[in-house]
mmCIF file of C-alpha atoms in Angstrom:
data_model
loop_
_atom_site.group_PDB
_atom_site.id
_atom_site.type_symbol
_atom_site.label_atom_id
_atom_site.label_comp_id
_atom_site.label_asym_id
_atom_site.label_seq_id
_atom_site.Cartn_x
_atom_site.Cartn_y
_atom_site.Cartn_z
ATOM 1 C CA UNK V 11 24.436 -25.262 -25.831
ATOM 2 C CA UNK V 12 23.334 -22.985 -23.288
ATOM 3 C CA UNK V 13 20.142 -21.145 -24.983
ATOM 4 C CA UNK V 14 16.696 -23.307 -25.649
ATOM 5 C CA UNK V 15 14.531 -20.604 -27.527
ATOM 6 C CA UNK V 16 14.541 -17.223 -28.390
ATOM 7 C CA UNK V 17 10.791 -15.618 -28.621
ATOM 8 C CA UNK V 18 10.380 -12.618 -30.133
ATOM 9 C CA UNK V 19 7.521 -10.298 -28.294
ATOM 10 C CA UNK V 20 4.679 -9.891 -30.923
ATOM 11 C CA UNK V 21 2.960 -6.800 -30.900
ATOM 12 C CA UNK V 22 -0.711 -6.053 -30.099
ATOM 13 C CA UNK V 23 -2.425 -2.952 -29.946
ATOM 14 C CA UNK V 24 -5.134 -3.073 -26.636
ATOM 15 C CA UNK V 25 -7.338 -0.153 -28.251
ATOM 16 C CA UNK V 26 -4.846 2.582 -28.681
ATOM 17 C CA UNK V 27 -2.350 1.105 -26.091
ATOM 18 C CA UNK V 28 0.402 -1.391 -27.292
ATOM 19 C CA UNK V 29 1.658 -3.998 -25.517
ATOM 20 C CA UNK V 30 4.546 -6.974 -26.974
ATOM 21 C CA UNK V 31 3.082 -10.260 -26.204
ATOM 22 C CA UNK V 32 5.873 -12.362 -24.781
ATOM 23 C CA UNK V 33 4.050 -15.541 -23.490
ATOM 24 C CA UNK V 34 2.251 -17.903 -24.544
ATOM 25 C CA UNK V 35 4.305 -18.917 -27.593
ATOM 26 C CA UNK V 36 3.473 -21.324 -29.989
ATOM 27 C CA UNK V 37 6.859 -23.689 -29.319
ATOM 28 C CA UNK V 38 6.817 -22.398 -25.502
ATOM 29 C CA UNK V 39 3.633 -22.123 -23.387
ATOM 30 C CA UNK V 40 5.108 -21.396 -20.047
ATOM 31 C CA UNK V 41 8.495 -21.003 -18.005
ATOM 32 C CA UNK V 42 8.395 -22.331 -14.736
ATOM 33 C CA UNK V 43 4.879 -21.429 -13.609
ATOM 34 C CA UNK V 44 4.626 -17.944 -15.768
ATOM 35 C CA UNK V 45 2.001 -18.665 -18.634
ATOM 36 C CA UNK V 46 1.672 -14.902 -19.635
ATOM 37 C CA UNK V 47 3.768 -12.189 -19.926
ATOM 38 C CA UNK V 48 3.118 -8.867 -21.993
ATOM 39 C CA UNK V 49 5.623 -5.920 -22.261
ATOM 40 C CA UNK V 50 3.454 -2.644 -21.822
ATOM 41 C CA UNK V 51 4.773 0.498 -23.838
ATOM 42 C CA UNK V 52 6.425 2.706 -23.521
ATOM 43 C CA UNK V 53 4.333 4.652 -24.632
ATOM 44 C CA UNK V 54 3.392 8.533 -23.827
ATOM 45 C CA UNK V 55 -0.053 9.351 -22.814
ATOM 46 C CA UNK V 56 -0.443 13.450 -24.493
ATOM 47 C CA UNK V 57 -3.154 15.413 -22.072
ATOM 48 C CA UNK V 58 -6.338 14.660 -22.260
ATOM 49 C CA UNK V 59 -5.333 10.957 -23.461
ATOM 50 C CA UNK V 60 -7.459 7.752 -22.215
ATOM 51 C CA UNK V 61 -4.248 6.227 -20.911
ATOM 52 C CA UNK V 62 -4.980 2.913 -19.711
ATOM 53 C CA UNK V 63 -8.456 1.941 -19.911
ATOM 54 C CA UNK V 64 -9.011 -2.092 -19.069
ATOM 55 C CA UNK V 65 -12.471 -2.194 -18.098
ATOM 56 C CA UNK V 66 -13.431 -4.930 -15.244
ATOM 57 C CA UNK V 67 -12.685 -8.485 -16.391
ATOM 58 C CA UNK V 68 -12.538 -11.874 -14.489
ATOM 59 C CA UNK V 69 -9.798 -14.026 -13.797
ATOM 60 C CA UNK V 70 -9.460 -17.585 -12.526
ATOM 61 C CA UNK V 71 -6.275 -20.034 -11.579
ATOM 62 C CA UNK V 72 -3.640 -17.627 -11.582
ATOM 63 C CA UNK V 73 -1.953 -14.995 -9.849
ATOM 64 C CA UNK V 74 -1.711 -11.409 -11.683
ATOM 65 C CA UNK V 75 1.946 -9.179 -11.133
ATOM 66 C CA UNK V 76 2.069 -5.743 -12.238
ATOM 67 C CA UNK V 77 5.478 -4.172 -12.617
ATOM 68 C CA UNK V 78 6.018 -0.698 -13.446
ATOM 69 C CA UNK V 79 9.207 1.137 -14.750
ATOM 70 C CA UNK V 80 7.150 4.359 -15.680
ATOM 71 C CA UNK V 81 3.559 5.656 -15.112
ATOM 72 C CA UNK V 82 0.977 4.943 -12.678
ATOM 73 C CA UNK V 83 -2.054 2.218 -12.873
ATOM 74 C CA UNK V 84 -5.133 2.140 -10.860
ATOM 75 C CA UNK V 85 -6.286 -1.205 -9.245
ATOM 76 C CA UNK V 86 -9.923 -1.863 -8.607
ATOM 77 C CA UNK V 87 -11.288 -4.790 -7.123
ATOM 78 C CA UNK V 88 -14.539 -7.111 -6.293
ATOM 79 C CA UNK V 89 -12.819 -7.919 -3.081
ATOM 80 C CA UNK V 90 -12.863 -3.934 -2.129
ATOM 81 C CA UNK V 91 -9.408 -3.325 -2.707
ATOM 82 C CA UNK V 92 -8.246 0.409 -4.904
ATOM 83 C CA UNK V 93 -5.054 0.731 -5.539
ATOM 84 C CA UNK V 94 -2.510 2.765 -7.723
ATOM 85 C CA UNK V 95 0.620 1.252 -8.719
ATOM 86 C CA UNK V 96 4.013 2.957 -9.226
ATOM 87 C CA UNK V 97 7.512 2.665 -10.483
ATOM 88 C CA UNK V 98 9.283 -0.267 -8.354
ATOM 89 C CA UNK V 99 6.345 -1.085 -6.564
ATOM 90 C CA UNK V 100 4.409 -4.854 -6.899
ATOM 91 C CA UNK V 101 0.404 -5.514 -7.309
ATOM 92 C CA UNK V 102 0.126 -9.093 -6.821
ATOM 93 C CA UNK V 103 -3.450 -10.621 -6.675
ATOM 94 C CA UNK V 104 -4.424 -14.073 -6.694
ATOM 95 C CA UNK V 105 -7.634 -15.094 -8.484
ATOM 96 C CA UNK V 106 -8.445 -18.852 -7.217
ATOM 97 C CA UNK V 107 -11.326 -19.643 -7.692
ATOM 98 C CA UNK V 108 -12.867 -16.281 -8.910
ATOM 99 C CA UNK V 109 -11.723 -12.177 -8.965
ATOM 100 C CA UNK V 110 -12.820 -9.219 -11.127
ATOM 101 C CA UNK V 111 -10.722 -6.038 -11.431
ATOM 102 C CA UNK V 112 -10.372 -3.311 -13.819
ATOM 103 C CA UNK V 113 -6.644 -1.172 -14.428
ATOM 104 C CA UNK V 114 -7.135 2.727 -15.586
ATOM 105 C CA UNK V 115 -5.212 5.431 -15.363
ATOM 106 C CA UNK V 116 -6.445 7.748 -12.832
ATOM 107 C CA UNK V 117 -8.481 10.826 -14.003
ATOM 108 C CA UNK V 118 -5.694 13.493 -12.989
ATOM 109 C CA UNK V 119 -3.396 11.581 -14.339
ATOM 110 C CA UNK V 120 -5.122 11.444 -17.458
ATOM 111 C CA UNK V 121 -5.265 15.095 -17.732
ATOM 112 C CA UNK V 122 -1.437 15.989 -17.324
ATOM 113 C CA UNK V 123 -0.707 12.558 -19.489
ATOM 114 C CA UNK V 124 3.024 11.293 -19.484
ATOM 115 C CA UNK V 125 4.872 8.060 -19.589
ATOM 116 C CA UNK V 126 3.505 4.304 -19.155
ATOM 117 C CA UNK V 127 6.134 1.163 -19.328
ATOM 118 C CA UNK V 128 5.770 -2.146 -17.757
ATOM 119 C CA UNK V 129 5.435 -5.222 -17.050
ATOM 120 C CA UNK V 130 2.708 -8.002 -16.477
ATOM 121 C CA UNK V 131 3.074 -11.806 -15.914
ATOM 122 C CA UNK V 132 0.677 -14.145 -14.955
ATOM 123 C CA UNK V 133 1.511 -17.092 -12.690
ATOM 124 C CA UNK V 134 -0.438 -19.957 -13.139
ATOM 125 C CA UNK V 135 -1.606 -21.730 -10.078
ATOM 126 C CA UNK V 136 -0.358 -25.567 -8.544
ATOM 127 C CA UNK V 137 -3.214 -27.860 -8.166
ATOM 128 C CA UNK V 138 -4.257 -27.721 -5.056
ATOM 129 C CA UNK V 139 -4.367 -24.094 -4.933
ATOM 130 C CA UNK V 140 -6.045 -22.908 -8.333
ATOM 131 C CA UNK V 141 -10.232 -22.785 -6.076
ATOM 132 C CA UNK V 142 -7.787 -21.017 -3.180
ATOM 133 C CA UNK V 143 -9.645 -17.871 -2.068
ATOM 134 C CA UNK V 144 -9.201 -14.436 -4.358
ATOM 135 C CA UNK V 145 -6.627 -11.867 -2.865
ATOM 136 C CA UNK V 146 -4.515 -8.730 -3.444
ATOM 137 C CA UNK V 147 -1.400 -8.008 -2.211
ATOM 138 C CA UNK V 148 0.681 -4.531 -2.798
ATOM 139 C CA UNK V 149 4.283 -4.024 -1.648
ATOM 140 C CA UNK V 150 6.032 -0.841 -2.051
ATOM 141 C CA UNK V 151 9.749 -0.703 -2.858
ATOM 142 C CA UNK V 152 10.998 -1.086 0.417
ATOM 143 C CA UNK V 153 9.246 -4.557 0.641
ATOM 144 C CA UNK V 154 11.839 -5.557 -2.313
ATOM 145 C CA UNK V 155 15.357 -6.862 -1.807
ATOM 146 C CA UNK V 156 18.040 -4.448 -3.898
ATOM 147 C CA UNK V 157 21.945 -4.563 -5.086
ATOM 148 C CA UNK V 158 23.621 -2.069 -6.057
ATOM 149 C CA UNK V 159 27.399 -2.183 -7.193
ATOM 150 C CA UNK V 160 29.275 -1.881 -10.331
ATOM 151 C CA UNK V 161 27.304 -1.138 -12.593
ATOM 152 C CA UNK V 162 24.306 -3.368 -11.717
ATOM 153 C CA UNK V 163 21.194 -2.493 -10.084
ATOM 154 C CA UNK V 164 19.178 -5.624 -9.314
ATOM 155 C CA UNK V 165 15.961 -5.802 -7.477
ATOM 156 C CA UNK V 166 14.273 -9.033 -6.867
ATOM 157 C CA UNK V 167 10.306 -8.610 -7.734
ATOM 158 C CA UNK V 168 9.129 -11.877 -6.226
ATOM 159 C CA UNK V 169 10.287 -15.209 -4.997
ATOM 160 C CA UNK V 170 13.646 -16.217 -4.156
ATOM 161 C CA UNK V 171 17.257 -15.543 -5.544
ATOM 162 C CA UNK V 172 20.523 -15.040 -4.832
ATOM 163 C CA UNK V 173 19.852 -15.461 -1.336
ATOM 164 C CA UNK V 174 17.321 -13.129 -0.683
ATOM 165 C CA UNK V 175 13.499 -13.547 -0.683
ATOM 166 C CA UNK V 176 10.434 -11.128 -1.506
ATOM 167 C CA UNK V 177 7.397 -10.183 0.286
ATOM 168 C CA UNK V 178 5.258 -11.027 -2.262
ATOM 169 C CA UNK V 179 2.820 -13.903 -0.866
ATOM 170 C CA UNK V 180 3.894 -16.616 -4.174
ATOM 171 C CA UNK V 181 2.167 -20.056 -4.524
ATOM 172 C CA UNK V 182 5.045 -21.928 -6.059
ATOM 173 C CA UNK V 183 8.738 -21.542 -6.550
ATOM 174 C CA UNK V 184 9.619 -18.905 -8.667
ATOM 175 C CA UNK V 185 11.612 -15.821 -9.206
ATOM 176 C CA UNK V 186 11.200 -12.083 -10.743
ATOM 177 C CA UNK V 187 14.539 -10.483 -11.003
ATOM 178 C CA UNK V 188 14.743 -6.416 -12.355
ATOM 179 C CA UNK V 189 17.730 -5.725 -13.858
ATOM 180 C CA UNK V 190 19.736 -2.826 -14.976
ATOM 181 C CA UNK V 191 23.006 -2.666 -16.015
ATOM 182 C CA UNK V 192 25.741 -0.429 -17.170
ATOM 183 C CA UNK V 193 27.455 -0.845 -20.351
ATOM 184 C CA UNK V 194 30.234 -3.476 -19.868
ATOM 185 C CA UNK V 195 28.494 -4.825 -16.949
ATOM 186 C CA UNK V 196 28.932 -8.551 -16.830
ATOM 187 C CA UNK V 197 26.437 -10.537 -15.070
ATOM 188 C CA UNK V 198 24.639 -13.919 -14.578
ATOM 189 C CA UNK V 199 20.928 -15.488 -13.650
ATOM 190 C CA UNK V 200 20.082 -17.706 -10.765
ATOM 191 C CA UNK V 201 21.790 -21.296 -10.969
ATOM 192 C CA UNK V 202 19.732 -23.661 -12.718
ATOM 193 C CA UNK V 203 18.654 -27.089 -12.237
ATOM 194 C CA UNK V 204 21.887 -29.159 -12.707
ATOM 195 C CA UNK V 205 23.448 -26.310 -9.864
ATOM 196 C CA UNK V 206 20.459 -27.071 -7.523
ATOM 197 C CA UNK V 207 18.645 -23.920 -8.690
ATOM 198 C CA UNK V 208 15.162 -24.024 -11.008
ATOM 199 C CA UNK V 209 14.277 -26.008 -13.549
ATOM 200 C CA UNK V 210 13.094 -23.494 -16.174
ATOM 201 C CA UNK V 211 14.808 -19.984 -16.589
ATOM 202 C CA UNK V 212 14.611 -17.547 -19.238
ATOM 203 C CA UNK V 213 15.378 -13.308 -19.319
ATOM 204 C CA UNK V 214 13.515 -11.061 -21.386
ATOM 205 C CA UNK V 215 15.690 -7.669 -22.618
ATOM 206 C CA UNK V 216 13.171 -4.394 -21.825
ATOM 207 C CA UNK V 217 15.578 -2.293 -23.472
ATOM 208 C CA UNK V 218 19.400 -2.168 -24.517
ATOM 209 C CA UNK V 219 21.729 -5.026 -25.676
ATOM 210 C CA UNK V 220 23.138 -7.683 -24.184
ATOM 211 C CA UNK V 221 25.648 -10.582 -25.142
ATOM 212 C CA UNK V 222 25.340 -14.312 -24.401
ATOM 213 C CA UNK V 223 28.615 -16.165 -25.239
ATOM 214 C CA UNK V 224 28.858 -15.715 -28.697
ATOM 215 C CA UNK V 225 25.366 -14.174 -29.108
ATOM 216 C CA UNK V 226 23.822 -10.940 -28.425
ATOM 217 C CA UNK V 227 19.942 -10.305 -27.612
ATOM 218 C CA UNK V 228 18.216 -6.816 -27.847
ATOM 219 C CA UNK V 229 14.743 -5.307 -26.956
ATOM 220 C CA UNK V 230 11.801 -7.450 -27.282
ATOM 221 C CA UNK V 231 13.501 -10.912 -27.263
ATOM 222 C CA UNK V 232 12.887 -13.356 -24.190
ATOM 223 C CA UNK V 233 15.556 -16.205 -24.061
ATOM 224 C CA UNK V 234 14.900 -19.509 -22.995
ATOM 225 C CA UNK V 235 17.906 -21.231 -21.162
ATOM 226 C CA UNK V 236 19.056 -25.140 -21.447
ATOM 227 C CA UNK V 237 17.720 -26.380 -17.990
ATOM 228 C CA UNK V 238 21.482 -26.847 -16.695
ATOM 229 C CA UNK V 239 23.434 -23.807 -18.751
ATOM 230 C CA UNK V 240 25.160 -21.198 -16.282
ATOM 231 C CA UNK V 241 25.877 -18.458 -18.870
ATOM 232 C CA UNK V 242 27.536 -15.387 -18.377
ATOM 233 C CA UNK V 243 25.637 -12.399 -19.403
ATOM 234 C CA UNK V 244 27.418 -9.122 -20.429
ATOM 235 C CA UNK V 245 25.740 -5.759 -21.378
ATOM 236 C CA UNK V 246 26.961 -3.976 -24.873
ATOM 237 C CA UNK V 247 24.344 -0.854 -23.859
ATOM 238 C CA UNK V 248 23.200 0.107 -21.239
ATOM 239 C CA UNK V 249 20.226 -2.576 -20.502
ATOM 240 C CA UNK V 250 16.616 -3.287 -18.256
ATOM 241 C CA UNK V 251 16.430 -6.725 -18.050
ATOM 242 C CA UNK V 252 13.952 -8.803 -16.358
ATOM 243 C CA UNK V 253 14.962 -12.264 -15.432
ATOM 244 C CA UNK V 254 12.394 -15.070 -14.374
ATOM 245 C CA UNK V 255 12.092 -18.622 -13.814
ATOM 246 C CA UNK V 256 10.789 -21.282 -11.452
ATOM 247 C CA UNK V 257 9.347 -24.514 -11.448
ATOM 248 C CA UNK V 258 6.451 -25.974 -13.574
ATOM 249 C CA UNK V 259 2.764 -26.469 -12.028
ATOM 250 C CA UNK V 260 1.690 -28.925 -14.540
ATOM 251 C CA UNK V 261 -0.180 -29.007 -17.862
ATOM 252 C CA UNK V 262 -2.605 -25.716 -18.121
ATOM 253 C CA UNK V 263 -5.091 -24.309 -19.941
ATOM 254 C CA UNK V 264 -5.597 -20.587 -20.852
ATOM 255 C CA UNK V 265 -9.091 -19.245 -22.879
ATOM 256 C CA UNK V 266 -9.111 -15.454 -22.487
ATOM 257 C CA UNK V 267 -8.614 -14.782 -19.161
ATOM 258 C CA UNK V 268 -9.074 -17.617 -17.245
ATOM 259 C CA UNK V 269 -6.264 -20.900 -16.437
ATOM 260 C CA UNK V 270 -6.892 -23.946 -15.508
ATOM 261 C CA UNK V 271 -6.014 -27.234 -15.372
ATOM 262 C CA UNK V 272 -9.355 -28.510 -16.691
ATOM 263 C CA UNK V 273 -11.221 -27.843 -19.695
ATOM 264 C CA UNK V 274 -15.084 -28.436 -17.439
ATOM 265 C CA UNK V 275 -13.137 -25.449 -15.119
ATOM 266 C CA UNK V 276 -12.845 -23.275 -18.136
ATOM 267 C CA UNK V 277 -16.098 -23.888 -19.339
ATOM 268 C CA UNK V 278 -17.638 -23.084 -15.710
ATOM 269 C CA UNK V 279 -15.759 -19.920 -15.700
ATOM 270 C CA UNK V 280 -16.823 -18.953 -19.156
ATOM 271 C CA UNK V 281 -20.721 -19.760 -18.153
ATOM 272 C CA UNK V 282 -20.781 -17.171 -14.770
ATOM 273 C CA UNK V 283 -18.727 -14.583 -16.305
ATOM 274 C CA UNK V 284 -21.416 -14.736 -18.946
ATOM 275 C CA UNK V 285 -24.199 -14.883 -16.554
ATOM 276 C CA UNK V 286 -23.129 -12.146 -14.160
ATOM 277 C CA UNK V 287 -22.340 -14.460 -11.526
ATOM 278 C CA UNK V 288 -18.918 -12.880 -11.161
ATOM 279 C CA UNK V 289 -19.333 -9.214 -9.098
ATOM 280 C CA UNK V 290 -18.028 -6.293 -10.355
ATOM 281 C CA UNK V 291 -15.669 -3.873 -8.182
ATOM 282 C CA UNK V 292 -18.061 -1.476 -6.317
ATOM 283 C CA UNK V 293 -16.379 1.232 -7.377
ATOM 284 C CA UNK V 294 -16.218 0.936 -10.818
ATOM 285 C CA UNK V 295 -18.959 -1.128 -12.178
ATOM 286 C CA UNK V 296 -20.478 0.847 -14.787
ATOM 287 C CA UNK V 297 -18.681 -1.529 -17.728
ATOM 288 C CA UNK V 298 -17.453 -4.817 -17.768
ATOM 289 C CA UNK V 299 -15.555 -6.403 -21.009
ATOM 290 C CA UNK V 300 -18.096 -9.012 -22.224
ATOM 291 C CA UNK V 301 -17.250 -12.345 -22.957
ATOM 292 C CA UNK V 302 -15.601 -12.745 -26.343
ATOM 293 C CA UNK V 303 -16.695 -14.903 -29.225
ATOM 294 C CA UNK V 304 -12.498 -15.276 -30.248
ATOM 295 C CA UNK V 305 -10.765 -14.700 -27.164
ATOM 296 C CA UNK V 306 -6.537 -12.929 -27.825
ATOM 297 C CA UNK V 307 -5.097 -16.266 -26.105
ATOM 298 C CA UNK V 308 -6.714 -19.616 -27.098
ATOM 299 C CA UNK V 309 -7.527 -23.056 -25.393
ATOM 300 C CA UNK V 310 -4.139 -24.013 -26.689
ATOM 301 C CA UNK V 311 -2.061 -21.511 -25.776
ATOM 302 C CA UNK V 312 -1.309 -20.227 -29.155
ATOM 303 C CA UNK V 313 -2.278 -16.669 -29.471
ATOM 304 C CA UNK V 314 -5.599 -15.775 -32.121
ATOM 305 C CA UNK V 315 -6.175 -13.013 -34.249
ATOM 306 C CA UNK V 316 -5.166 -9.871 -31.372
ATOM 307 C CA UNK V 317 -8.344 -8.400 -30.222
ATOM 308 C CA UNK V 318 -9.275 -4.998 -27.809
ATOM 309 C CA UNK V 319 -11.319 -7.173 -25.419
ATOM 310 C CA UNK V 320 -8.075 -8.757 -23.822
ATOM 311 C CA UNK V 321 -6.515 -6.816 -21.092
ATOM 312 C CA UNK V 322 -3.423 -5.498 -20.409
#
């Protein structure tokens, strides 16, 4: 048997903005050290259209990764950093022990509107790094090992695979595979544990159709693979698939926005947010999203009634 769980992305709406909630799942918290993952769109922005719109917002014990096929995104920071994100290119910042950012759509962009599609995943944090100091990383395409041949176009987002390795600055092993492939295309995902590769893998299908021996997959569905399959993967449609995996961190737990490995840390994080110990980006600190009574993402992982205060 070569597939563990198939989760179907559940869709939210972020105030006008829809996103599929991949991870956390009920069944399936995390793979490797991934503990969130939300599809974003697509979706097109008419003129005049708020776009995105996530107000400032804290994080703790993670590492954020913003991954766009379409659209732009504006990064704002406590630690001074602005920064738009395009197509191919990586925002990766690190929380530790504290960061608050906001994503919008810049105002020009707003005014001409057109396309948003995406990707974020959060990476939890090992122990010994989750108080690390806050950071930001951004790496344009170039920064991004590619393959090209046949039919596939592969690009490898972060970590380490098939023999190449990323700039972006991760904590733990991992890797963040684009792919896209032609119909026909046949195809497979880093080597898993019993091949000396990671223990927990999974691919999520963005768009198309793809078959798994005698299965096939389509948009929205992220598949969990046995620890030790080594499947073949072949495209019916053309297909954008994203392909992740790595090894676990360790038992973690998620309340809104924050992840730890402690339930005091949580409750810490909770308590400044709430008392404006947490600074807001300089540049856009006007709003903040207050602390919610019923946070999108519980203690346990499972997700709550879907709420606007949750960002993207």
């Amino acid at each position: 048997m070569m597939i563990e769980m198939v989760i179907e992305a559940r869709k939210k709406d972020l105030g006008g903005f829809e996103v599929g909630r991949i991870l956390p799942f009920h069944a399936r918290r995390m793979v490797g050290p991934f503990i969130f993952l939300d599809h974003m769109g697509p979706a097109e922005f008419a003129p005049g259209a708020e776009g995105v719109n996530v107000r400032p917002h804290p994080h703790i014990g993670l590492s954020t990764l913003t991954y766009l096929f379409e659209g732009e995104i504006k990064h704002r920071d406590n630690l001074g950093y602005t920064q738009p994100i395009r197509p191919g290119e990586v925002n990766w910042m690190t929380a530790g022990k504290g960061i608050v950012h906001s994503e919008r759509t810049d105002p020009l962009k707003r005014s001409t509107g057109g396309p948003m599609h995406g990707m974020q995943a959060w990476i939890a944090l090992p122990d010994d790094l989750e108080e690390t100091d806050p950071a930001f990383h951004h790496h344009g395409e170039d920064d991004q090992p590619t393959y090209d041949n046949g039919g596939l176009y592969a690009r490898l987002v972060a970590g380490e695979a098939y023999g190449a390795k990323a700039a972006v600055p991760i904590s733990s092993p991992l890797f963040y595979v684009h792919w896209e492939l032609a119909e026909g295309v046949r195809t497979a995902p880093p080597p898993g544990k019993g091949a000396g590769g990671m223990s927990e893998r999974a691919f999520y299908v963005v768009k198309g159709e793809i078959e798994v021996g005698d299965r096939t997959f389509g948009e929205g569905q992220l598949v969990v693979l046995e620890p030790t399959a080594e499947p073949t993967i072949k495209a019916i449609r053309p297909s954008t698939v994203m392909v992740l995996g790595g090894e676990p961190v360790g038992q973690r737990l998620i309340w809104w926005n924050f992840v730890a490995s402690s339930q005091a840390r949580l409750d810490q994080a909770k308590a400044d947010w709430k008392a404006g110990r947490m600074t807001l980006p300089k540049d856009d600190d006007a709003e903040f999203i207050p602390l919610p009574e019923t946070p999108s993402i519980s203690e346990t992982g499972t997700p709550a009634k879907p709420g606007p205060t949750h960002p993207v």
